[in-house]
């Protein structure tokens, strides 16, 4: 799980330190775009589910303030969802890019 805060302290600083100054503005823009996505009203499963031929895939969780975004089966190569979610047929690019950046930073 990734927790995103406006001010980072402690263990969260390791991710901040791995993101270049040039990327900070782009990262903030992605975070803002994710916060603007519609909320699950409780009728859905509660997560974006990327379409795959197999099961047992990891779930990425973004905690942005009070908002939690879960993505099952994130992949750098596909955004197509197993079924429409919140009116989307594919994972919004802001979520796709943000998880990609956070994974890259946490693995560096």
mmCIF file of C-alpha atoms in Angstrom:
data_model
loop_
_atom_site.group_PDB
_atom_site.id
_atom_site.type_symbol
_atom_site.label_atom_id
_atom_site.label_comp_id
_atom_site.label_asym_id
_atom_site.label_seq_id
_atom_site.Cartn_x
_atom_site.Cartn_y
_atom_site.Cartn_z
ATOM 1 C CA UNK A 1 0.000 0.000 0.000
ATOM 2 C CA UNK A 2 1.148 3.500 -0.734
ATOM 3 C CA UNK A 3 0.166 6.437 1.428
ATOM 4 C CA UNK A 4 0.375 9.828 -0.224
ATOM 5 C CA UNK A 5 0.511 12.937 1.925
ATOM 6 C CA UNK A 6 1.084 16.574 1.184
ATOM 7 C CA UNK A 7 3.978 16.530 3.660
ATOM 8 C CA UNK A 8 6.049 13.384 3.883
ATOM 9 C CA UNK A 9 7.925 12.340 7.015
ATOM 10 C CA UNK A 10 9.664 9.227 8.263
ATOM 11 C CA UNK A 11 9.523 6.164 6.042
ATOM 12 C CA UNK A 12 7.520 7.969 3.357
ATOM 13 C CA UNK A 13 10.525 10.202 2.699
ATOM 14 C CA UNK A 14 12.382 7.330 1.030
ATOM 15 C CA UNK A 15 9.914 7.411 -1.867
ATOM 16 C CA UNK A 16 10.076 11.209 -2.047
ATOM 17 C CA UNK A 17 13.859 11.084 -2.191
ATOM 18 C CA UNK A 18 13.753 8.694 -5.141
ATOM 19 C CA UNK A 19 11.471 10.940 -7.185
ATOM 20 C CA UNK A 20 13.389 13.634 -9.034
ATOM 21 C CA UNK A 21 12.587 17.276 -8.454
ATOM 22 C CA UNK A 22 11.471 17.481 -12.075
ATOM 23 C CA UNK A 23 8.923 14.712 -11.490
ATOM 24 C CA UNK A 24 7.477 16.202 -8.290
ATOM 25 C CA UNK A 25 5.070 18.503 -10.155
ATOM 26 C CA UNK A 26 3.922 15.689 -12.417
ATOM 27 C CA UNK A 27 3.442 13.432 -9.397
ATOM 28 C CA UNK A 28 1.355 16.082 -7.614
ATOM 29 C CA UNK A 29 -0.764 16.489 -10.739
ATOM 30 C CA UNK A 30 -1.394 12.726 -10.916
ATOM 31 C CA UNK A 31 -2.377 12.648 -7.240
ATOM 32 C CA UNK A 32 -4.824 15.515 -7.794
ATOM 33 C CA UNK A 33 -6.327 13.729 -10.825
ATOM 34 C CA UNK A 34 -6.835 10.538 -8.802
ATOM 35 C CA UNK A 35 -8.626 12.470 -6.038
ATOM 36 C CA UNK A 36 -11.043 13.857 -8.644
ATOM 37 C CA UNK A 37 -12.199 10.400 -9.792
ATOM 38 C CA UNK A 38 -15.713 9.341 -8.723
ATOM 39 C CA UNK A 39 -16.174 7.516 -5.420
ATOM 40 C CA UNK A 40 -17.552 3.982 -5.150
ATOM 41 C CA UNK A 41 -21.105 4.281 -3.808
ATOM 42 C CA UNK A 42 -20.970 0.843 -2.210
ATOM 43 C CA UNK A 43 -22.710 -0.981 -5.058
ATOM 44 C CA UNK A 44 -19.412 -2.037 -6.638
ATOM 45 C CA UNK A 45 -16.700 -4.425 -5.429
ATOM 46 C CA UNK A 46 -14.621 -1.467 -4.249
ATOM 47 C CA UNK A 47 -11.630 -1.825 -6.516
ATOM 48 C CA UNK A 48 -10.467 -1.370 -10.065
ATOM 49 C CA UNK A 49 -9.909 -4.879 -11.470
ATOM 50 C CA UNK A 50 -7.553 -5.117 -14.419
ATOM 51 C CA UNK A 51 -8.436 -7.926 -16.836
ATOM 52 C CA UNK A 52 -6.092 -10.934 -16.736
ATOM 53 C CA UNK A 53 -6.257 -14.592 -17.746
ATOM 54 C CA UNK A 54 -5.286 -15.710 -14.246
ATOM 55 C CA UNK A 55 -6.227 -14.921 -10.670
ATOM 56 C CA UNK A 56 -4.257 -14.382 -7.442
ATOM 57 C CA UNK A 57 -2.722 -11.079 -8.463
ATOM 58 C CA UNK A 58 -1.551 -8.369 -6.043
ATOM 59 C CA UNK A 59 -3.715 -5.454 -4.996
ATOM 60 C CA UNK A 60 -2.143 -1.988 -5.016
ATOM 61 C CA UNK A 61 -3.720 0.382 -2.501
ATOM 62 C CA UNK A 62 -3.347 4.153 -2.718
ATOM 63 C CA UNK A 63 -4.279 6.089 0.417
ATOM 64 C CA UNK A 64 -4.624 9.741 -0.470
ATOM 65 C CA UNK A 65 -5.972 11.646 2.506
ATOM 66 C CA UNK A 66 -9.396 10.132 3.192
ATOM 67 C CA UNK A 67 -9.602 8.482 -0.239
ATOM 68 C CA UNK A 68 -8.557 4.869 -0.760
ATOM 69 C CA UNK A 69 -8.055 3.531 -4.273
ATOM 70 C CA UNK A 70 -7.543 -0.217 -4.780
ATOM 71 C CA UNK A 71 -6.274 -1.730 -8.022
ATOM 72 C CA UNK A 72 -6.304 -5.505 -8.460
ATOM 73 C CA UNK A 73 -3.793 -6.835 -10.982
ATOM 74 C CA UNK A 74 -2.079 -3.584 -12.005
ATOM 75 C CA UNK A 75 0.109 -4.149 -15.053
ATOM 76 C CA UNK A 76 2.440 -1.790 -16.914
ATOM 77 C CA UNK A 77 1.167 -3.193 -20.222
ATOM 78 C CA UNK A 78 -2.632 -3.139 -19.939
ATOM 79 C CA UNK A 79 -5.348 -0.897 -18.528
ATOM 80 C CA UNK A 80 -8.406 -2.866 -19.700
ATOM 81 C CA UNK A 81 -10.750 -3.661 -16.813
ATOM 82 C CA UNK A 82 -12.353 -7.063 -16.226
ATOM 83 C CA UNK A 83 -15.704 -5.253 -16.085
ATOM 84 C CA UNK A 84 -16.705 -1.581 -16.164
ATOM 85 C CA UNK A 85 -16.129 0.229 -12.870
ATOM 86 C CA UNK A 86 -17.508 3.662 -11.982
ATOM 87 C CA UNK A 87 -18.308 4.221 -15.658
ATOM 88 C CA UNK A 88 -14.810 3.324 -16.934
ATOM 89 C CA UNK A 89 -13.869 0.421 -19.230
ATOM 90 C CA UNK A 90 -10.150 0.904 -18.634
ATOM 91 C CA UNK A 91 -8.034 1.986 -15.690
ATOM 92 C CA UNK A 92 -7.734 5.786 -15.744
ATOM 93 C CA UNK A 93 -4.294 6.832 -16.936
ATOM 94 C CA UNK A 94 -3.689 8.888 -13.778
ATOM 95 C CA UNK A 95 -3.962 5.733 -11.638
ATOM 96 C CA UNK A 96 -1.905 3.711 -14.130
ATOM 97 C CA UNK A 97 0.898 6.263 -14.145
ATOM 98 C CA UNK A 98 0.848 6.953 -10.401
ATOM 99 C CA UNK A 99 1.129 3.282 -9.440
ATOM 100 C CA UNK A 100 3.889 2.832 -12.005
ATOM 101 C CA UNK A 101 5.873 5.728 -10.528
ATOM 102 C CA UNK A 102 5.344 4.551 -6.952
ATOM 103 C CA UNK A 103 6.405 1.000 -7.800
ATOM 104 C CA UNK A 104 9.490 2.301 -9.579
ATOM 105 C CA UNK A 105 10.390 4.498 -6.599
ATOM 106 C CA UNK A 106 9.838 1.741 -4.051
ATOM 107 C CA UNK A 107 11.959 -0.735 -6.014
ATOM 108 C CA UNK A 108 14.858 1.647 -6.598
#
